[in-house]
Short mmCIF file of C-alpha atoms and ligand atoms in Angstrom, two decimals:
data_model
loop_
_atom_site.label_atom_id
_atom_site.label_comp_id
_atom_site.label_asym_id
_atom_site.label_seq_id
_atom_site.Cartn_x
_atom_site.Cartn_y
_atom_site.Cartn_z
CA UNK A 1 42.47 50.05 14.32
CA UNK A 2 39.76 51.56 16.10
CA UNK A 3 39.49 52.57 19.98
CA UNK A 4 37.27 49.05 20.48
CA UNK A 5 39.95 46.86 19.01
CA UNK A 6 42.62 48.62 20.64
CA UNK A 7 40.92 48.45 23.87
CA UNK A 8 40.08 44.54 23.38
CA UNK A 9 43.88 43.50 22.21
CA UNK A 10 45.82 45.94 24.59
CA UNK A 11 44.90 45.10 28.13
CA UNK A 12 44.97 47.70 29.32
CA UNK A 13 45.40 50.32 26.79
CA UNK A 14 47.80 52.97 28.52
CA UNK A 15 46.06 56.81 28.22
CA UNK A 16 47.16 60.22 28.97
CA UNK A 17 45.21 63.38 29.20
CA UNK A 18 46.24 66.92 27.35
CA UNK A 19 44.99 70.09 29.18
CA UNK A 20 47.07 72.55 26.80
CA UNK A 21 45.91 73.22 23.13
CA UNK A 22 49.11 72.17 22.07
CA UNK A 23 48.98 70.14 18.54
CA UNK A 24 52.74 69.88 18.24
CA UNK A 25 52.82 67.82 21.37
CA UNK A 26 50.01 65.80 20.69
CA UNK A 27 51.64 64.40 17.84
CA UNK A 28 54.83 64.04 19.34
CA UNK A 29 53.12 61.91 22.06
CA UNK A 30 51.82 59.90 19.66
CA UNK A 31 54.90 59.42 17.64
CA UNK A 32 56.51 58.59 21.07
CA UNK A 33 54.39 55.46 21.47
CA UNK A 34 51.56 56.95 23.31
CA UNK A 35 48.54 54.59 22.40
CA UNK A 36 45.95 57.24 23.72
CA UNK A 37 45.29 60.39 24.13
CA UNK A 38 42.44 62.29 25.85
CA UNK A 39 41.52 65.63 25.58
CA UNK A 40 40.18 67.31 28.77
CA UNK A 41 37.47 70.18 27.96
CA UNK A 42 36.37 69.89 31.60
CA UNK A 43 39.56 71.14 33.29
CA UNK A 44 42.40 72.51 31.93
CA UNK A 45 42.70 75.28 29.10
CA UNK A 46 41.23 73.66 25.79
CA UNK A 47 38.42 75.36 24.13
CA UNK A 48 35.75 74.19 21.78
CA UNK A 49 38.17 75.84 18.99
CA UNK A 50 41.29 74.04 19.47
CA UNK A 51 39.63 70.65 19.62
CA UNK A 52 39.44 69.71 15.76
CA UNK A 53 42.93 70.99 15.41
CA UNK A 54 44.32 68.87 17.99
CA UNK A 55 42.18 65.85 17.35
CA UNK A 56 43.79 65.77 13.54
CA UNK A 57 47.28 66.26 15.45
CA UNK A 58 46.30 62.68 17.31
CA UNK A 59 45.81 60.74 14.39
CA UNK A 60 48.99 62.44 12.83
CA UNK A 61 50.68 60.71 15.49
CA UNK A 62 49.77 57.74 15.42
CA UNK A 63 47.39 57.79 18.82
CA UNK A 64 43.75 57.16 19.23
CA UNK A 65 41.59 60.29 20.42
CA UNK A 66 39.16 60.49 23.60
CA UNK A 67 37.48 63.75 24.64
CA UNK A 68 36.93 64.10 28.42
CA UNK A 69 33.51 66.86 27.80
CA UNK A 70 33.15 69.54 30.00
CA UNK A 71 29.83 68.64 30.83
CA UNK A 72 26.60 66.20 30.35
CA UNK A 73 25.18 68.23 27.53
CA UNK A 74 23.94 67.21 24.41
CA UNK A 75 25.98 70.15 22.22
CA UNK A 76 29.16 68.88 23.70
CA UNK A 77 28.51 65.34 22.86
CA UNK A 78 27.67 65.66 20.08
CA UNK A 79 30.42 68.49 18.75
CA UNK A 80 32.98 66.45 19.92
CA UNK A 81 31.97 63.02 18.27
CA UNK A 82 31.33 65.31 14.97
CA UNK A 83 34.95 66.50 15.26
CA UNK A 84 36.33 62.58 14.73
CA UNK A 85 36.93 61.96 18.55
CA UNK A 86 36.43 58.19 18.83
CA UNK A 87 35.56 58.18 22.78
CA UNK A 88 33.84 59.93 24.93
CA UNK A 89 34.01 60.59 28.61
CA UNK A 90 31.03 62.42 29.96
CA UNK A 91 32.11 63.66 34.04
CA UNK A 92 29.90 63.96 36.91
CA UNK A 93 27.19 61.48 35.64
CA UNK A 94 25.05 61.18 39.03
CA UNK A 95 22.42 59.23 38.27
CA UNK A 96 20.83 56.66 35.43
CA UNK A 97 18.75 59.09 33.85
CA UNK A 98 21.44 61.05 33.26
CA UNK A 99 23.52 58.43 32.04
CA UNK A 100 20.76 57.16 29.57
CA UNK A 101 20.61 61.19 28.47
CA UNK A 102 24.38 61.23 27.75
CA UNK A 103 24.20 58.30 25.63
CA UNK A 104 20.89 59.16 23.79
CA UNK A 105 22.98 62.41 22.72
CA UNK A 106 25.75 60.01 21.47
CA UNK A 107 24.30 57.43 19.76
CA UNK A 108 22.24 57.46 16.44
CA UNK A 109 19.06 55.92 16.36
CA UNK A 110 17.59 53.54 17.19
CA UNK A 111 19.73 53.71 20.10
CA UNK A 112 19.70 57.34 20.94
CA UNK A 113 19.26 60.48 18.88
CA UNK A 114 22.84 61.90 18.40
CA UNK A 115 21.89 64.37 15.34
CA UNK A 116 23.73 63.53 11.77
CA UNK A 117 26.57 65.50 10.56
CA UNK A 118 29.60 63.39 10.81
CA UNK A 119 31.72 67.00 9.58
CA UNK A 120 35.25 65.12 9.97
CA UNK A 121 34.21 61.96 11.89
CA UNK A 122 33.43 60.16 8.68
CA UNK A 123 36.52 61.26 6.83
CA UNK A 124 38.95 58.15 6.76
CA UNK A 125 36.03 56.08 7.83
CA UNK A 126 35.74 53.30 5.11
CA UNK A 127 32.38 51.98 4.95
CA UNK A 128 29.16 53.54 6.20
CA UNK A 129 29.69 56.03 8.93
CA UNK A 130 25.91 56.30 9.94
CA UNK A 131 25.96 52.16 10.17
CA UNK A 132 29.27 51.83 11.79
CA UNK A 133 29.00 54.70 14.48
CA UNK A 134 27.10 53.50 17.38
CA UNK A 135 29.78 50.49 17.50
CA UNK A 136 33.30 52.08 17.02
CA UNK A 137 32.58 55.73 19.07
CA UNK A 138 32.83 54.44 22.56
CA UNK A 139 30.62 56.34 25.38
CA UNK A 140 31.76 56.27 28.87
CA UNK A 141 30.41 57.67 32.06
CA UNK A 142 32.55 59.13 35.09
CA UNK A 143 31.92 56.92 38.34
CA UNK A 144 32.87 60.02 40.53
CA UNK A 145 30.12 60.73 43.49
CA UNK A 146 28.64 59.32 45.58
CA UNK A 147 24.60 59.38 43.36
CA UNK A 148 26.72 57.00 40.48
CA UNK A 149 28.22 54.59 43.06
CA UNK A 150 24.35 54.49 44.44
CA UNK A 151 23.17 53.88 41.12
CA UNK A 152 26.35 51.56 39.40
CA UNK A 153 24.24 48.68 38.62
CA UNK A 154 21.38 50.55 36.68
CA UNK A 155 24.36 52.87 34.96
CA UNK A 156 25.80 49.80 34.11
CA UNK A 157 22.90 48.62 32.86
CA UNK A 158 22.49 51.57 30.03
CA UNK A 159 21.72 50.08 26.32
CA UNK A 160 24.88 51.75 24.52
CA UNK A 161 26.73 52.44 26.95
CA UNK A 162 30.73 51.06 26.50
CA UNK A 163 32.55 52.09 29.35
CA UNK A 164 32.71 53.35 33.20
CA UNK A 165 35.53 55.40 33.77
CA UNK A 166 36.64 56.35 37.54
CA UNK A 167 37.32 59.29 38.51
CA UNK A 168 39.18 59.27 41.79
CA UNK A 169 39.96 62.63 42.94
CA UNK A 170 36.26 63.99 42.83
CA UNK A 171 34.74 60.27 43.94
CA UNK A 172 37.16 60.61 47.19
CA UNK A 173 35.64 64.17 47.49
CA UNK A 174 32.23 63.10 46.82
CA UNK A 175 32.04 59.84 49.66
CA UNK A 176 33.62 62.29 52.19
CA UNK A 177 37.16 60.63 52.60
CA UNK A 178 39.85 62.09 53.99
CA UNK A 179 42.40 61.93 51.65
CA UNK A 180 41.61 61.68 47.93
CA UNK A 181 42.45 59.32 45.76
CA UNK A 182 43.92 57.38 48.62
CA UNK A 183 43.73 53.90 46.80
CA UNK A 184 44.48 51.91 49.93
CA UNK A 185 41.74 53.38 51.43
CA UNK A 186 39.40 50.94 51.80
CA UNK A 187 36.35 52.35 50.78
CA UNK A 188 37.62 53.57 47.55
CA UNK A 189 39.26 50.34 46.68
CA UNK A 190 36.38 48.61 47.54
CA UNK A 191 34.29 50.76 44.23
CA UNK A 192 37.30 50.35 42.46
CA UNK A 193 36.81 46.70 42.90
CA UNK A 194 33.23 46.73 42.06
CA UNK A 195 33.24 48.90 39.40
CA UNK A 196 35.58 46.02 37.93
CA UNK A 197 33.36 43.35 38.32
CA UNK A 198 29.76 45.63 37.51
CA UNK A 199 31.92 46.59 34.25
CA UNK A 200 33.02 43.15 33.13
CA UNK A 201 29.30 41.52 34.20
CA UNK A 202 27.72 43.91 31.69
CA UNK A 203 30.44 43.67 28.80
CA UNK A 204 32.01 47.10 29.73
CA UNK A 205 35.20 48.58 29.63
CA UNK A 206 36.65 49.97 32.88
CA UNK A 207 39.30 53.06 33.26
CA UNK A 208 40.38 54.74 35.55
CA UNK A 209 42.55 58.44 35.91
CA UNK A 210 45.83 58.63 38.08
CA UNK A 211 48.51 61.08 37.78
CA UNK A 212 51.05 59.15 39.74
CA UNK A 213 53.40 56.78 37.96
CA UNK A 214 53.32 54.48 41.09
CA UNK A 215 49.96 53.61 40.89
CA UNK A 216 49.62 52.04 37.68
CA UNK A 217 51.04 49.16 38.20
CA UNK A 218 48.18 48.23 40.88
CA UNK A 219 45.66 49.36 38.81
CA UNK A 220 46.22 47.27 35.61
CA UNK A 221 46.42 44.44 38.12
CA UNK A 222 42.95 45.13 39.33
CA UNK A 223 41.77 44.92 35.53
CA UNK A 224 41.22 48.00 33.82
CA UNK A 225 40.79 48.23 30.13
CA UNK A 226 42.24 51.69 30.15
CA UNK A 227 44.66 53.34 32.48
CA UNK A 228 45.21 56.86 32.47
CA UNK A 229 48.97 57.57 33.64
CA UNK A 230 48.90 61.21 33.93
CA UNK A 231 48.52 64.39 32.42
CA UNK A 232 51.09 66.02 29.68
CA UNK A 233 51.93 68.90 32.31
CA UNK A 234 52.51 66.31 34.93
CA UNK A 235 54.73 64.53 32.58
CA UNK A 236 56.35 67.90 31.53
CA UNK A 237 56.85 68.77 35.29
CA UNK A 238 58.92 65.29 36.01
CA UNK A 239 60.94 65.29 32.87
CA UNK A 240 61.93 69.40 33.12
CA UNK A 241 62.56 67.89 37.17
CA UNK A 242 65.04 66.21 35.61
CA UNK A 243 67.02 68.76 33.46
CA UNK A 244 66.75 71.27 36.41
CA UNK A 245 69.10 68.66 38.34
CA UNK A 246 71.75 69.08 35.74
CA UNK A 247 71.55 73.02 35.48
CA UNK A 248 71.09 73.77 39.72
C1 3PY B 1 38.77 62.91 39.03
O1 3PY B 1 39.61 62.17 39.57
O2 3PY B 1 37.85 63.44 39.62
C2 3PY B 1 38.86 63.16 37.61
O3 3PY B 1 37.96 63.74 37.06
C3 3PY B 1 40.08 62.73 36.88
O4 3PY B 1 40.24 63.41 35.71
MG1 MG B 2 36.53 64.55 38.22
#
């Protein structure tokens, strides 16, 4: 099943982010019933080296593969997609242009001009790789300042684009707010709210990043496709929480 059909039947398809290069765990995740997985190259301490190795540890799992890239840059888009990643979440997308640029580099013509050289992409693909591409590798852009709030109906508006992905730690940073990722605050709930509705009015998929368990529950409510529940060290932290009460 790819990431679109999982993403259409799931509602909303549950996500967690690796920061280690840590294949063994990926695949344990996966064969623990974690639907997604996404790999953060922005923060955290994976390199362009250990991606291939842990994306083939995903799909050994049993989970479907996102990279979160470390930047808006062509190389990285592209490298990543190459590698068999089946999402991709480009951070810090400020404007249109630039979120027209990051989709040009992800998409093969006619929609953008992602260069061909599927490497491992195309290796269980069945069917044509080159035809198939543009609909089953999703793209999704980072609503995370201020510029991309500014600009959410034109993003919104890309041809190709899939998804819009919030980001709330850097967006609270970004629209000055006291606290971050405060989601009672009411003017971060009120982008989470529209970037909802912008999403859905243009066909999108929405997601959104949280590390607390608490939150989720709120945010599936307000309609995300895709709900990021933490990170694997967070998840590490709470469970080895737990054995430290037995041992102290
Ligand atoms: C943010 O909240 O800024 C993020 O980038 C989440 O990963
Ligand atoms: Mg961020």
């Amino acid at each position: 099943m790819t990431l679109r059909q999982r993403l259409a039947e799931s509602r909303p398809l549950y996500n967690l982010f690796m920061t280690v290069p840590a294949p063994a765990l990926a695949e344990r995740m996966g064969v623990m019933g974690v639907e997604s997985i996404t790999l953060d190259l922005q923060h955290g301490s994976i390199e362009d080296a250990h991606v291939l190795g842990l994306l083939q540890a995903i799909r050994a799992g049993g989970a479907t593969s996102l990279c979160r890239l470390a930047w808006n840059r062509p190389e990285l888009i592209m490298k990543a997609l190459d590698y068999g990643a089946e999402g991709i979440i480009c951070p810090m997308v400020d404007s249109a242009a630039e979120a027209e640029a990051f989709v040009r580099a992800a998409k093969y013509p006619p929609l953008g001009n992602r260069s061909f050289g599927p490497f491992r992409a195309n290796l269980h693909h069945r069917g044509d790789y080159f035809a198939d591409a543009n609909d089953h590798t999703l793209t999704f852009v980072m609503i995370e300042t201020a510029g991309a709030v500014a600009e959410l109906d034109k993003i919104a508006a890309t041809p190709g684009l899939d998804g819009l992905y919030i980001g709330p730690w850097d967006l609270s940073v970004s629209l000055g707010l006291a606290e971050r990722a405060n989601f009672s605050d009411p003017t971060l709930s009120g982008v989470l709210d529209r970037v909802v509705e912008v999403g859905k009015a243009n066909g999108l998929f929405t997601g959104i990043f949280t590390i607390r368990p608490g939150d989720v529950e709120g945010l599936v409510a307000r309609g995300f496709d895709l709900v990021t529940c933490g990170t694997e060290d967070i998840v590490f932290q709470h469970g080895l929480g737990e054995w430290m009460k037995v041992w102290r």
